Amino acid sequence: MSNSVEQLPHQLREDCIRGIAGSQKKLYYNFYGFAMGICLRYARDRDEAVQILNDGFYKVLTRLDRYDPSKPFLPWLSRIMTNTAIDHYRAELKHPITSDVAELEIQGKENDIQSKLNYDDLIKLVQTLPPGYRTVFNLFAIDGYTHEEIAEQLGISVGTSKSNLFKARQKLRAMLEANDNKTEINTTEINSGQSTALIFNEQFEPKQDRQIFQAGA
C-alpha cells in the first residue's frame, strides 16, 4: 500500500460523513486490499471473506464520526475488521470447539508452522481449519492477542483458547508435511503478534455482494 492511502485524508473523512457523492466508494477502493487481507485470514473461503468485508466496511462508513483523525487509520480499520470477523464467528458457530486437555500449556519452540510457510501458503492452509481453531490461531499467532483477550472476545476459557491453538498448529503441521511431499514451499518467517495483512495490499480487485454505501455516496 502506498503512503498516499496508509492514512485517511481529512477531507475524505469529512466527505464520507457528509455523504458527498463518490466519497464512500473512494474510501472503500483505497483500503479494500488491506481489509480483504484481514478478512481472508478469518474466513473459510473468499465468499465468506467478502461477507465479513462488506459488514466491516458498513461499520467503518457509519462510524467515521467516531474515528480520531489525529491517530493512525489502519489500526482503527483493522480493529473493526477483526471484530467483525469475531462477530461472524459467534453468529456462525453456536458451540465453540473445545478439547479434553482444557488446561494444556503450549510449550516448545516457536519456529513452527509460521516460519515454514510464506504468507499466501499459510492463508490457504489456515482457511481449511475448523472455525474455532482458525479464529484462535489468527488472533494469537498473527494479530498478537493474548489467550486472556481471546477468551474474553470469544466467550471461551483460557484453557480452551490454548487448546485450540495447539490443535490448530498440529493440523497445520500435518498439512505442511503433506504438502512437502507434493511441492516445495518457500520459507518466510511470520512474526507472532505483528499483523501481516499489508502483504495483501492491492492484490485484490474490489467486488461487492451487496449495497454498503449510502445513496449517492
JSON list of C-alpha atoms in Angstrom, two decimals:
[
{"chain": "A", "resi": 1, "resn": "MET", "atom": "CA", "xyz": [0.00, 0.00, 0.00]},
{"chain": "A", "resi": 2, "resn": "SER", "atom": "CA", "xyz": [1.44, 3.37, -0.97]},
{"chain": "A", "resi": 3, "resn": "ASN", "atom": "CA", "xyz": [1.91, 6.15, 1.56]},
{"chain": "A", "resi": 4, "resn": "SER", "atom": "CA", "xyz": [-0.94, 8.04, -0.10]},
{"chain": "A", "resi": 5, "resn": "VAL", "atom": "CA", "xyz": [-3.52, 5.59, 1.21]},
{"chain": "A", "resi": 6, "resn": "GLU", "atom": "CA", "xyz": [-1.95, 4.49, 4.51]},
{"chain": "A", "resi": 7, "resn": "GLN", "atom": "CA", "xyz": [-3.72, 7.37, 6.22]},
{"chain": "A", "resi": 8, "resn": "LEU", "atom": "CA", "xyz": [-7.27, 8.60, 5.76]},
{"chain": "A", "resi": 9, "resn": "PRO", "atom": "CA", "xyz": [-7.21, 12.12, 4.29]},
{"chain": "A", "resi": 10, "resn": "HIS", "atom": "CA", "xyz": [-9.12, 14.56, 6.47]},
{"chain": "A", "resi": 11, "resn": "GLN", "atom": "CA", "xyz": [-11.20, 15.82, 3.55]},
{"chain": "A", "resi": 12, "resn": "LEU", "atom": "CA", "xyz": [-12.18, 12.29, 2.51]},
{"chain": "A", "resi": 13, "resn": "ARG", "atom": "CA", "xyz": [-13.32, 11.56, 6.06]},
{"chain": "A", "resi": 14, "resn": "GLU", "atom": "CA", "xyz": [-15.42, 14.71, 6.12]},
{"chain": "A", "resi": 15, "resn": "ASP", "atom": "CA", "xyz": [-16.89, 13.99, 2.67]},
{"chain": "A", "resi": 16, "resn": "CYS", "atom": "CA", "xyz": [-17.85, 10.45, 3.73]},
{"chain": "A", "resi": 17, "resn": "ILE", "atom": "CA", "xyz": [-19.54, 11.70, 6.87]},
{"chain": "A", "resi": 18, "resn": "ARG", "atom": "CA", "xyz": [-21.46, 14.32, 4.88]},
{"chain": "A", "resi": 19, "resn": "GLY", "atom": "CA", "xyz": [-22.41, 11.79, 2.18]},
{"chain": "A", "resi": 20, "resn": "ILE", "atom": "CA", "xyz": [-20.66, 13.57, -0.70]},
{"chain": "A", "resi": 21, "resn": "ALA", "atom": "CA", "xyz": [-21.12, 11.62, -3.94]},
{"chain": "A", "resi": 22, "resn": "GLY", "atom": "CA", "xyz": [-18.36, 9.10, -4.60]},
{"chain": "A", "resi": 23, "resn": "SER", "atom": "CA", "xyz": [-16.52, 9.62, -1.32]},
{"chain": "A", "resi": 24, "resn": "GLN", "atom": "CA", "xyz": [-17.52, 6.36, 0.36]},
{"chain": "A", "resi": 25, "resn": "LYS", "atom": "CA", "xyz": [-16.65, 4.34, -2.73]},
{"chain": "A", "resi": 26, "resn": "LYS", "atom": "CA", "xyz": [-13.25, 6.04, -2.85]},
{"chain": "A", "resi": 27, "resn": "LEU", "atom": "CA", "xyz": [-12.53, 5.06, 0.75]},
{"chain": "A", "resi": 28, "resn": "TYR", "atom": "CA", "xyz": [-13.70, 1.51, 0.03]},
{"chain": "A", "resi": 29, "resn": "TYR", "atom": "CA", "xyz": [-11.45, 1.13, -3.02]},
{"chain": "A", "resi": 30, "resn": "ASN", "atom": "CA", "xyz": [-8.43, 2.73, -1.32]},
{"chain": "A", "resi": 31, "resn": "PHE", "atom": "CA", "xyz": [-8.46, 0.34, 1.64]},
{"chain": "A", "resi": 32, "resn": "TYR", "atom": "CA", "xyz": [-10.02, -2.74, 0.05]},
{"chain": "A", "resi": 33, "resn": "GLY", "atom": "CA", "xyz": [-6.76, -4.69, -0.26]},
{"chain": "A", "resi": 34, "resn": "PHE", "atom": "CA", "xyz": [-5.72, -4.10, 3.34]},
{"chain": "A", "resi": 35, "resn": "ALA", "atom": "CA", "xyz": [-9.14, -5.03, 4.73]},
{"chain": "A", "resi": 36, "resn": "MET", "atom": "CA", "xyz": [-9.57, -8.07, 2.47]},
{"chain": "A", "resi": 37, "resn": "GLY", "atom": "CA", "xyz": [-6.24, -9.44, 3.66]},
{"chain": "A", "resi": 38, "resn": "ILE", "atom": "CA", "xyz": [-7.56, -9.48, 7.21]},
{"chain": "A", "resi": 39, "resn": "CYS", "atom": "CA", "xyz": [-10.93, -10.98, 6.29]},
{"chain": "A", "resi": 40, "resn": "LEU", "atom": "CA", "xyz": [-9.39, -13.81, 4.25]},
{"chain": "A", "resi": 41, "resn": "ARG", "atom": "CA", "xyz": [-7.44, -14.98, 7.27]},
{"chain": "A", "resi": 42, "resn": "TYR", "atom": "CA", "xyz": [-10.59, -15.41, 9.33]},
{"chain": "A", "resi": 43, "resn": "ALA", "atom": "CA", "xyz": [-12.83, -16.83, 6.61]},
{"chain": "A", "resi": 44, "resn": "ARG", "atom": "CA", "xyz": [-13.13, -20.38, 5.30]},
{"chain": "A", "resi": 45, "resn": "ASP", "atom": "CA", "xyz": [-13.20, -19.11, 1.70]},
{"chain": "A", "resi": 46, "resn": "ARG", "atom": "CA", "xyz": [-13.37, -15.94, -0.36]},
{"chain": "A", "resi": 47, "resn": "ASP", "atom": "CA", "xyz": [-17.18, -15.76, -0.33]},
{"chain": "A", "resi": 48, "resn": "GLU", "atom": "CA", "xyz": [-17.23, -15.70, 3.46]},
{"chain": "A", "resi": 49, "resn": "ALA", "atom": "CA", "xyz": [-14.39, -13.17, 3.45]},
{"chain": "A", "resi": 50, "resn": "VAL", "atom": "CA", "xyz": [-16.46, -10.86, 1.23]},
{"chain": "A", "resi": 51, "resn": "GLN", "atom": "CA", "xyz": [-19.38, -11.10, 3.67]},
{"chain": "A", "resi": 52, "resn": "ILE", "atom": "CA", "xyz": [-17.11, -10.12, 6.56]},
{"chain": "A", "resi": 53, "resn": "LEU", "atom": "CA", "xyz": [-15.53, -7.38, 4.45]},
{"chain": "A", "resi": 54, "resn": "ASN", "atom": "CA", "xyz": [-18.82, -5.77, 3.49]},
{"chain": "A", "resi": 55, "resn": "ASP", "atom": "CA", "xyz": [-20.16, -5.95, 7.04]},
{"chain": "A", "resi": 56, "resn": "GLY", "atom": "CA", "xyz": [-16.91, -4.42, 8.25]},
{"chain": "A", "resi": 57, "resn": "PHE", "atom": "CA", "xyz": [-16.93, -1.59, 5.73]},
{"chain": "A", "resi": 58, "resn": "TYR", "atom": "CA", "xyz": [-20.55, -0.81, 6.59]},
{"chain": "A", "resi": 59, "resn": "LYS", "atom": "CA", "xyz": [-19.42, -0.32, 10.20]},
{"chain": "A", "resi": 60, "resn": "VAL", "atom": "CA", "xyz": [-16.47, 1.78, 9.09]},
{"chain": "A", "resi": 61, "resn": "LEU", "atom": "CA", "xyz": [-18.61, 4.06, 6.94]},
{"chain": "A", "resi": 62, "resn": "THR", "atom": "CA", "xyz": [-21.26, 4.53, 9.61]},
{"chain": "A", "resi": 63, "resn": "ARG", "atom": "CA", "xyz": [-18.74, 5.15, 12.41]},
{"chain": "A", "resi": 64, "resn": "LEU", "atom": "CA", "xyz": [-16.31, 7.54, 10.77]},
{"chain": "A", "resi": 65, "resn": "ASP", "atom": "CA", "xyz": [-17.50, 10.31, 13.06]},
{"chain": "A", "resi": 66, "resn": "ARG", "atom": "CA", "xyz": [-16.04, 8.29, 15.95]},
{"chain": "A", "resi": 67, "resn": "TYR", "atom": "CA", "xyz": [-12.62, 7.96, 14.35]},
{"chain": "A", "resi": 68, "resn": "ASP", "atom": "CA", "xyz": [-9.98, 10.31, 15.78]},
{"chain": "A", "resi": 69, "resn": "PRO", "atom": "CA", "xyz": [-8.14, 11.73, 12.73]},
{"chain": "A", "resi": 70, "resn": "SER", "atom": "CA", "xyz": [-5.11, 12.53, 14.90]},
{"chain": "A", "resi": 71, "resn": "LYS", "atom": "CA", "xyz": [-4.45, 8.79, 15.22]},
{"chain": "A", "resi": 72, "resn": "PRO", "atom": "CA", "xyz": [-3.40, 6.26, 12.53]},
{"chain": "A", "resi": 73, "resn": "PHE", "atom": "CA", "xyz": [-6.30, 4.99, 10.44]},
{"chain": "A", "resi": 74, "resn": "LEU", "atom": "CA", "xyz": [-5.11, 1.47, 9.61]},
{"chain": "A", "resi": 75, "resn": "PRO", "atom": "CA", "xyz": [-5.14, 0.15, 13.21]},
{"chain": "A", "resi": 76, "resn": "TRP", "atom": "CA", "xyz": [-8.68, 1.51, 13.61]},
{"chain": "A", "resi": 77, "resn": "LEU", "atom": "CA", "xyz": [-9.77, -0.13, 10.37]},
{"chain": "A", "resi": 78, "resn": "SER", "atom": "CA", "xyz": [-8.00, -3.37, 11.29]},
{"chain": "A", "resi": 79, "resn": "ARG", "atom": "CA", "xyz": [-9.73, -3.50, 14.67]},
{"chain": "A", "resi": 80, "resn": "ILE", "atom": "CA", "xyz": [-13.16, -3.09, 13.08]},
{"chain": "A", "resi": 81, "resn": "MET", "atom": "CA", "xyz": [-12.48, -5.83, 10.51]},
{"chain": "A", "resi": 82, "resn": "THR", "atom": "CA", "xyz": [-11.15, -8.20, 13.18]},
{"chain": "A", "resi": 83, "resn": "ASN", "atom": "CA", "xyz": [-14.10, -7.54, 15.48]},
{"chain": "A", "resi": 84, "resn": "THR", "atom": "CA", "xyz": [-16.48, -8.08, 12.56]},
{"chain": "A", "resi": 85, "resn": "ALA", "atom": "CA", "xyz": [-14.82, -11.43, 11.86]},
{"chain": "A", "resi": 86, "resn": "ILE", "atom": "CA", "xyz": [-15.24, -12.35, 15.53]},
{"chain": "A", "resi": 87, "resn": "ASP", "atom": "CA", "xyz": [-18.93, -11.37, 15.38]},
{"chain": "A", "resi": 88, "resn": "HIS", "atom": "CA", "xyz": [-19.30, -13.54, 12.29]},
{"chain": "A", "resi": 89, "resn": "TYR", "atom": "CA", "xyz": [-17.67, -16.43, 14.12]},
{"chain": "A", "resi": 90, "resn": "ARG", "atom": "CA", "xyz": [-20.05, -16.04, 17.05]},
{"chain": "A", "resi": 91, "resn": "ALA", "atom": "CA", "xyz": [-23.06, -15.99, 14.76]},
{"chain": "A", "resi": 92, "resn": "GLU", "atom": "CA", "xyz": [-21.99, -18.99, 12.70]},
{"chain": "A", "resi": 93, "resn": "LEU", "atom": "CA", "xyz": [-20.64, -21.19, 15.46]},
{"chain": "A", "resi": 94, "resn": "LYS", "atom": "CA", "xyz": [-23.04, -21.88, 18.29]},
{"chain": "A", "resi": 95, "resn": "HIS", "atom": "CA", "xyz": [-20.75, -24.34, 20.08]},
{"chain": "A", "resi": 96, "resn": "PRO", "atom": "CA", "xyz": [-17.06, -23.38, 20.30]},
{"chain": "A", "resi": 97, "resn": "ILE", "atom": "CA", "xyz": [-14.55, -26.15, 19.65]},
{"chain": "A", "resi": 98, "resn": "THR", "atom": "CA", "xyz": [-13.15, -27.48, 22.92]},
{"chain": "A", "resi": 99, "resn": "SER", "atom": "CA", "xyz": [-10.68, -30.10, 24.00]},
{"chain": "A", "resi": 100, "resn": "ASP", "atom": "CA", "xyz": [-10.33, -32.62, 26.79]},
{"chain": "A", "resi": 101, "resn": "VAL", "atom": "CA", "xyz": [-6.96, -31.04, 27.53]},
{"chain": "A", "resi": 102, "resn": "ALA", "atom": "CA", "xyz": [-8.58, -27.92, 28.92]},
{"chain": "A", "resi": 103, "resn": "GLU", "atom": "CA", "xyz": [-5.57, -26.54, 30.75]},
{"chain": "A", "resi": 104, "resn": "LEU", "atom": "CA", "xyz": [-2.99, -27.54, 28.17]},
{"chain": "A", "resi": 105, "resn": "GLU", "atom": "CA", "xyz": [0.14, -25.38, 28.31]},
{"chain": "A", "resi": 106, "resn": "ILE", "atom": "CA", "xyz": [1.68, -24.70, 24.95]},
{"chain": "A", "resi": 107, "resn": "GLN", "atom": "CA", "xyz": [5.39, -25.45, 25.03]},
{"chain": "A", "resi": 108, "resn": "GLY", "atom": "CA", "xyz": [8.20, -25.95, 22.56]},
{"chain": "A", "resi": 109, "resn": "LYS", "atom": "CA", "xyz": [9.97, -23.82, 20.02]},
{"chain": "A", "resi": 110, "resn": "GLU", "atom": "CA", "xyz": [8.21, -21.00, 18.21]},
{"chain": "A", "resi": 111, "resn": "ASN", "atom": "CA", "xyz": [9.91, -21.73, 14.89]},
{"chain": "A", "resi": 112, "resn": "ASP", "atom": "CA", "xyz": [7.00, -23.97, 13.94]},
{"chain": "A", "resi": 113, "resn": "ILE", "atom": "CA", "xyz": [4.44, -23.74, 11.16]},
{"chain": "A", "resi": 114, "resn": "GLN", "atom": "CA", "xyz": [4.57, -19.94, 10.84]},
{"chain": "A", "resi": 115, "resn": "SER", "atom": "CA", "xyz": [8.24, -19.88, 9.90]},
{"chain": "A", "resi": 116, "resn": "LYS", "atom": "CA", "xyz": [7.91, -22.67, 7.33]},
{"chain": "A", "resi": 117, "resn": "LEU", "atom": "CA", "xyz": [5.36, -21.06, 5.05]},
{"chain": "A", "resi": 118, "resn": "ASN", "atom": "CA", "xyz": [5.13, -17.90, 3.04]},
{"chain": "A", "resi": 119, "resn": "TYR", "atom": "CA", "xyz": [2.04, -15.83, 3.77]},
{"chain": "A", "resi": 120, "resn": "ASP", "atom": "CA", "xyz": [-0.11, -16.92, 0.84]},
{"chain": "A", "resi": 121, "resn": "ASP", "atom": "CA", "xyz": [0.52, -20.59, 1.58]},
{"chain": "A", "resi": 122, "resn": "LEU", "atom": "CA", "xyz": [-0.27, -20.07, 5.24]},
{"chain": "A", "resi": 123, "resn": "ILE", "atom": "CA", "xyz": [-3.60, -18.42, 4.47]},
{"chain": "A", "resi": 124, "resn": "LYS", "atom": "CA", "xyz": [-4.67, -21.26, 2.19]},
{"chain": "A", "resi": 125, "resn": "LEU", "atom": "CA", "xyz": [-3.98, -23.78, 4.95]},
{"chain": "A", "resi": 126, "resn": "VAL", "atom": "CA", "xyz": [-5.50, -21.67, 7.74]},
{"chain": "A", "resi": 127, "resn": "GLN", "atom": "CA", "xyz": [-8.74, -21.36, 5.76]},
{"chain": "A", "resi": 128, "resn": "THR", "atom": "CA", "xyz": [-9.17, -25.14, 5.93]},
{"chain": "A", "resi": 129, "resn": "LEU", "atom": "CA", "xyz": [-9.10, -25.21, 9.74]},
{"chain": "A", "resi": 130, "resn": "PRO", "atom": "CA", "xyz": [-12.34, -25.59, 11.73]},
{"chain": "A", "resi": 131, "resn": "PRO", "atom": "CA", "xyz": [-13.74, -22.15, 12.66]},
{"chain": "A", "resi": 132, "resn": "GLY", "atom": "CA", "xyz": [-12.71, -22.32, 16.31]},
{"chain": "A", "resi": 133, "resn": "TYR", "atom": "CA", "xyz": [-9.14, -23.31, 15.53]},
{"chain": "A", "resi": 134, "resn": "ARG", "atom": "CA", "xyz": [-8.87, -20.81, 12.69]},
{"chain": "A", "resi": 135, "resn": "THR", "atom": "CA", "xyz": [-10.11, -17.89, 14.78]},
{"chain": "A", "resi": 136, "resn": "VAL", "atom": "CA", "xyz": [-7.84, -18.57, 17.75]},
{"chain": "A", "resi": 137, "resn": "PHE", "atom": "CA", "xyz": [-4.80, -19.13, 15.51]},
{"chain": "A", "resi": 138, "resn": "ASN", "atom": "CA", "xyz": [-5.37, -15.82, 13.73]},
{"chain": "A", "resi": 139, "resn": "LEU", "atom": "CA", "xyz": [-5.94, -13.85, 16.91]},
{"chain": "A", "resi": 140, "resn": "PHE", "atom": "CA", "xyz": [-2.94, -15.30, 18.75]},
{"chain": "A", "resi": 141, "resn": "ALA", "atom": "CA", "xyz": [-0.31, -16.14, 16.13]},
{"chain": "A", "resi": 142, "resn": "ILE", "atom": "CA", "xyz": [-0.86, -13.30, 13.66]},
{"chain": "A", "resi": 143, "resn": "ASP", "atom": "CA", "xyz": [-2.76, -10.47, 15.36]},
{"chain": "A", "resi": 144, "resn": "GLY", "atom": "CA", "xyz": [-0.96, -10.73, 18.69]},
{"chain": "A", "resi": 145, "resn": "TYR", "atom": "CA", "xyz": [-3.88, -11.21, 21.09]},
{"chain": "A", "resi": 146, "resn": "THR", "atom": "CA", "xyz": [-3.19, -12.92, 24.43]},
{"chain": "A", "resi": 147, "resn": "HIS", "atom": "CA", "xyz": [-5.11, -16.03, 25.45]},
{"chain": "A", "resi": 148, "resn": "GLU", "atom": "CA", "xyz": [-6.88, -13.95, 28.09]},
{"chain": "A", "resi": 149, "resn": "GLU", "atom": "CA", "xyz": [-8.03, -11.46, 25.46]},
{"chain": "A", "resi": 150, "resn": "ILE", "atom": "CA", "xyz": [-9.11, -14.24, 23.11]},
{"chain": "A", "resi": 151, "resn": "ALA", "atom": "CA", "xyz": [-11.09, -15.93, 25.87]},
{"chain": "A", "resi": 152, "resn": "GLU", "atom": "CA", "xyz": [-12.93, -12.68, 26.58]},
{"chain": "A", "resi": 153, "resn": "GLN", "atom": "CA", "xyz": [-13.61, -11.95, 22.91]},
{"chain": "A", "resi": 154, "resn": "LEU", "atom": "CA", "xyz": [-14.89, -15.43, 22.05]},
{"chain": "A", "resi": 155, "resn": "GLY", "atom": "CA", "xyz": [-16.58, -16.32, 25.33]},
{"chain": "A", "resi": 156, "resn": "ILE", "atom": "CA", "xyz": [-14.37, -19.35, 25.99]},
{"chain": "A", "resi": 157, "resn": "SER", "atom": "CA", "xyz": [-11.91, -20.28, 28.72]},
{"chain": "A", "resi": 158, "resn": "VAL", "atom": "CA", "xyz": [-8.21, -19.50, 28.57]},
{"chain": "A", "resi": 159, "resn": "GLY", "atom": "CA", "xyz": [-7.56, -23.24, 28.57]},
{"chain": "A", "resi": 160, "resn": "THR", "atom": "CA", "xyz": [-9.82, -23.73, 25.56]},
{"chain": "A", "resi": 161, "resn": "SER", "atom": "CA", "xyz": [-8.02, -20.94, 23.72]},
{"chain": "A", "resi": 162, "resn": "LYS", "atom": "CA", "xyz": [-4.65, -22.60, 24.38]},
{"chain": "A", "resi": 163, "resn": "SER", "atom": "CA", "xyz": [-6.01, -25.98, 23.39]},
{"chain": "A", "resi": 164, "resn": "ASN", "atom": "CA", "xyz": [-7.50, -24.69, 20.14]},
{"chain": "A", "resi": 165, "resn": "LEU", "atom": "CA", "xyz": [-4.20, -23.03, 19.27]},
{"chain": "A", "resi": 166, "resn": "PHE", "atom": "CA", "xyz": [-2.32, -26.25, 19.95]},
{"chain": "A", "resi": 167, "resn": "LYS", "atom": "CA", "xyz": [-4.76, -28.27, 17.82]},
{"chain": "A", "resi": 168, "resn": "ALA", "atom": "CA", "xyz": [-4.58, -25.67, 15.03]},
{"chain": "A", "resi": 169, "resn": "ARG", "atom": "CA", "xyz": [-0.79, -25.93, 14.94]},
{"chain": "A", "resi": 170, "resn": "GLN", "atom": "CA", "xyz": [-0.98, -29.71, 14.93]},
{"chain": "A", "resi": 171, "resn": "LYS", "atom": "CA", "xyz": [-3.31, -29.68, 11.94]},
{"chain": "A", "resi": 172, "resn": "LEU", "atom": "CA", "xyz": [-1.21, -27.11, 10.11]},
{"chain": "A", "resi": 173, "resn": "ARG", "atom": "CA", "xyz": [1.95, -29.15, 10.66]},
{"chain": "A", "resi": 174, "resn": "ALA", "atom": "CA", "xyz": [0.20, -32.24, 9.31]},
{"chain": "A", "resi": 175, "resn": "MET", "atom": "CA", "xyz": [-0.96, -30.35, 6.23]},
{"chain": "A", "resi": 176, "resn": "LEU", "atom": "CA", "xyz": [2.51, -28.87, 5.77]},
{"chain": "A", "resi": 177, "resn": "GLU", "atom": "CA", "xyz": [4.07, -32.32, 5.84]},
{"chain": "A", "resi": 178, "resn": "ALA", "atom": "CA", "xyz": [1.52, -33.50, 3.27]},
{"chain": "A", "resi": 179, "resn": "ASN", "atom": "CA", "xyz": [2.29, -30.50, 1.06]},
{"chain": "A", "resi": 180, "resn": "ASP", "atom": "CA", "xyz": [6.02, -31.10, 1.37]},
{"chain": "A", "resi": 181, "resn": "ASN", "atom": "CA", "xyz": [5.50, -34.38, -0.41]},
{"chain": "A", "resi": 182, "resn": "LYS", "atom": "CA", "xyz": [3.88, -32.59, -3.34]},
{"chain": "A", "resi": 183, "resn": "THR", "atom": "CA", "xyz": [5.60, -29.27, -3.82]},
{"chain": "A", "resi": 184, "resn": "GLU", "atom": "CA", "xyz": [8.35, -27.07, -2.48]},
{"chain": "A", "resi": 185, "resn": "ILE", "atom": "CA", "xyz": [7.13, -24.25, -0.25]},
{"chain": "A", "resi": 186, "resn": "ASN", "atom": "CA", "xyz": [9.12, -21.05, 0.23]},
{"chain": "A", "resi": 187, "resn": "THR", "atom": "CA", "xyz": [10.24, -20.26, 3.76]},
{"chain": "A", "resi": 188, "resn": "THR", "atom": "CA", "xyz": [9.47, -16.83, 5.14]},
{"chain": "A", "resi": 189, "resn": "GLU", "atom": "CA", "xyz": [9.23, -16.08, 8.83]},
{"chain": "A", "resi": 190, "resn": "ILE", "atom": "CA", "xyz": [5.98, -14.56, 10.04]},
{"chain": "A", "resi": 191, "resn": "ASN", "atom": "CA", "xyz": [6.37, -12.81, 13.37]},
{"chain": "A", "resi": 192, "resn": "SER", "atom": "CA", "xyz": [3.82, -13.58, 16.06]},
{"chain": "A", "resi": 193, "resn": "GLY", "atom": "CA", "xyz": [1.96, -10.51, 17.21]},
{"chain": "A", "resi": 194, "resn": "GLN", "atom": "CA", "xyz": [2.54, -8.50, 14.05]},
{"chain": "A", "resi": 195, "resn": "SER", "atom": "CA", "xyz": [-0.24, -8.18, 11.51]},
{"chain": "A", "resi": 196, "resn": "THR", "atom": "CA", "xyz": [0.99, -9.11, 8.05]},
{"chain": "A", "resi": 197, "resn": "ALA", "atom": "CA", "xyz": [-2.22, -8.26, 6.23]},
{"chain": "A", "resi": 198, "resn": "LEU", "atom": "CA", "xyz": [-0.40, -5.49, 4.36]},
{"chain": "A", "resi": 199, "resn": "ILE", "atom": "CA", "xyz": [1.07, -8.19, 2.12]},
{"chain": "A", "resi": 200, "resn": "PHE", "atom": "CA", "xyz": [-2.35, -8.41, 0.51]},
{"chain": "A", "resi": 201, "resn": "ASN", "atom": "CA", "xyz": [-2.47, -4.75, -0.42]},
{"chain": "A", "resi": 202, "resn": "GLU", "atom": "CA", "xyz": [-3.70, -4.05, -3.94]},
{"chain": "A", "resi": 203, "resn": "GLN", "atom": "CA", "xyz": [-3.72, -7.73, -4.92]},
{"chain": "A", "resi": 204, "resn": "PHE", "atom": "CA", "xyz": [-7.50, -7.88, -4.94]},
{"chain": "A", "resi": 205, "resn": "GLU", "atom": "CA", "xyz": [-9.98, -6.16, -7.18]},
{"chain": "A", "resi": 206, "resn": "PRO", "atom": "CA", "xyz": [-12.96, -4.84, -5.20]},
{"chain": "A", "resi": 207, "resn": "LYS", "atom": "CA", "xyz": [-16.14, -6.78, -5.74]},
{"chain": "A", "resi": 208, "resn": "GLN", "atom": "CA", "xyz": [-19.33, -6.11, -3.80]},
{"chain": "A", "resi": 209, "resn": "ASP", "atom": "CA", "xyz": [-22.01, -8.63, -2.94]},
{"chain": "A", "resi": 210, "resn": "ARG", "atom": "CA", "xyz": [-24.48, -6.10, -1.65]},
{"chain": "A", "resi": 211, "resn": "GLN", "atom": "CA", "xyz": [-25.01, -2.38, -1.26]},
{"chain": "A", "resi": 212, "resn": "ILE", "atom": "CA", "xyz": [-22.90, -0.96, 1.56]},
{"chain": "A", "resi": 213, "resn": "PHE", "atom": "CA", "xyz": [-22.82, 2.70, 0.55]},
{"chain": "A", "resi": 214, "resn": "GLN", "atom": "CA", "xyz": [-25.37, 5.34, 1.40]},
{"chain": "A", "resi": 215, "resn": "ALA", "atom": "CA", "xyz": [-27.38, 6.60, -1.54]},
{"chain": "A", "resi": 216, "resn": "GLY", "atom": "CA", "xyz": [-25.29, 8.97, -3.61]},
{"chain": "A", "resi": 217, "resn": "ALA", "atom": "CA", "xyz": [-22.11, 8.48, -1.56]}
]
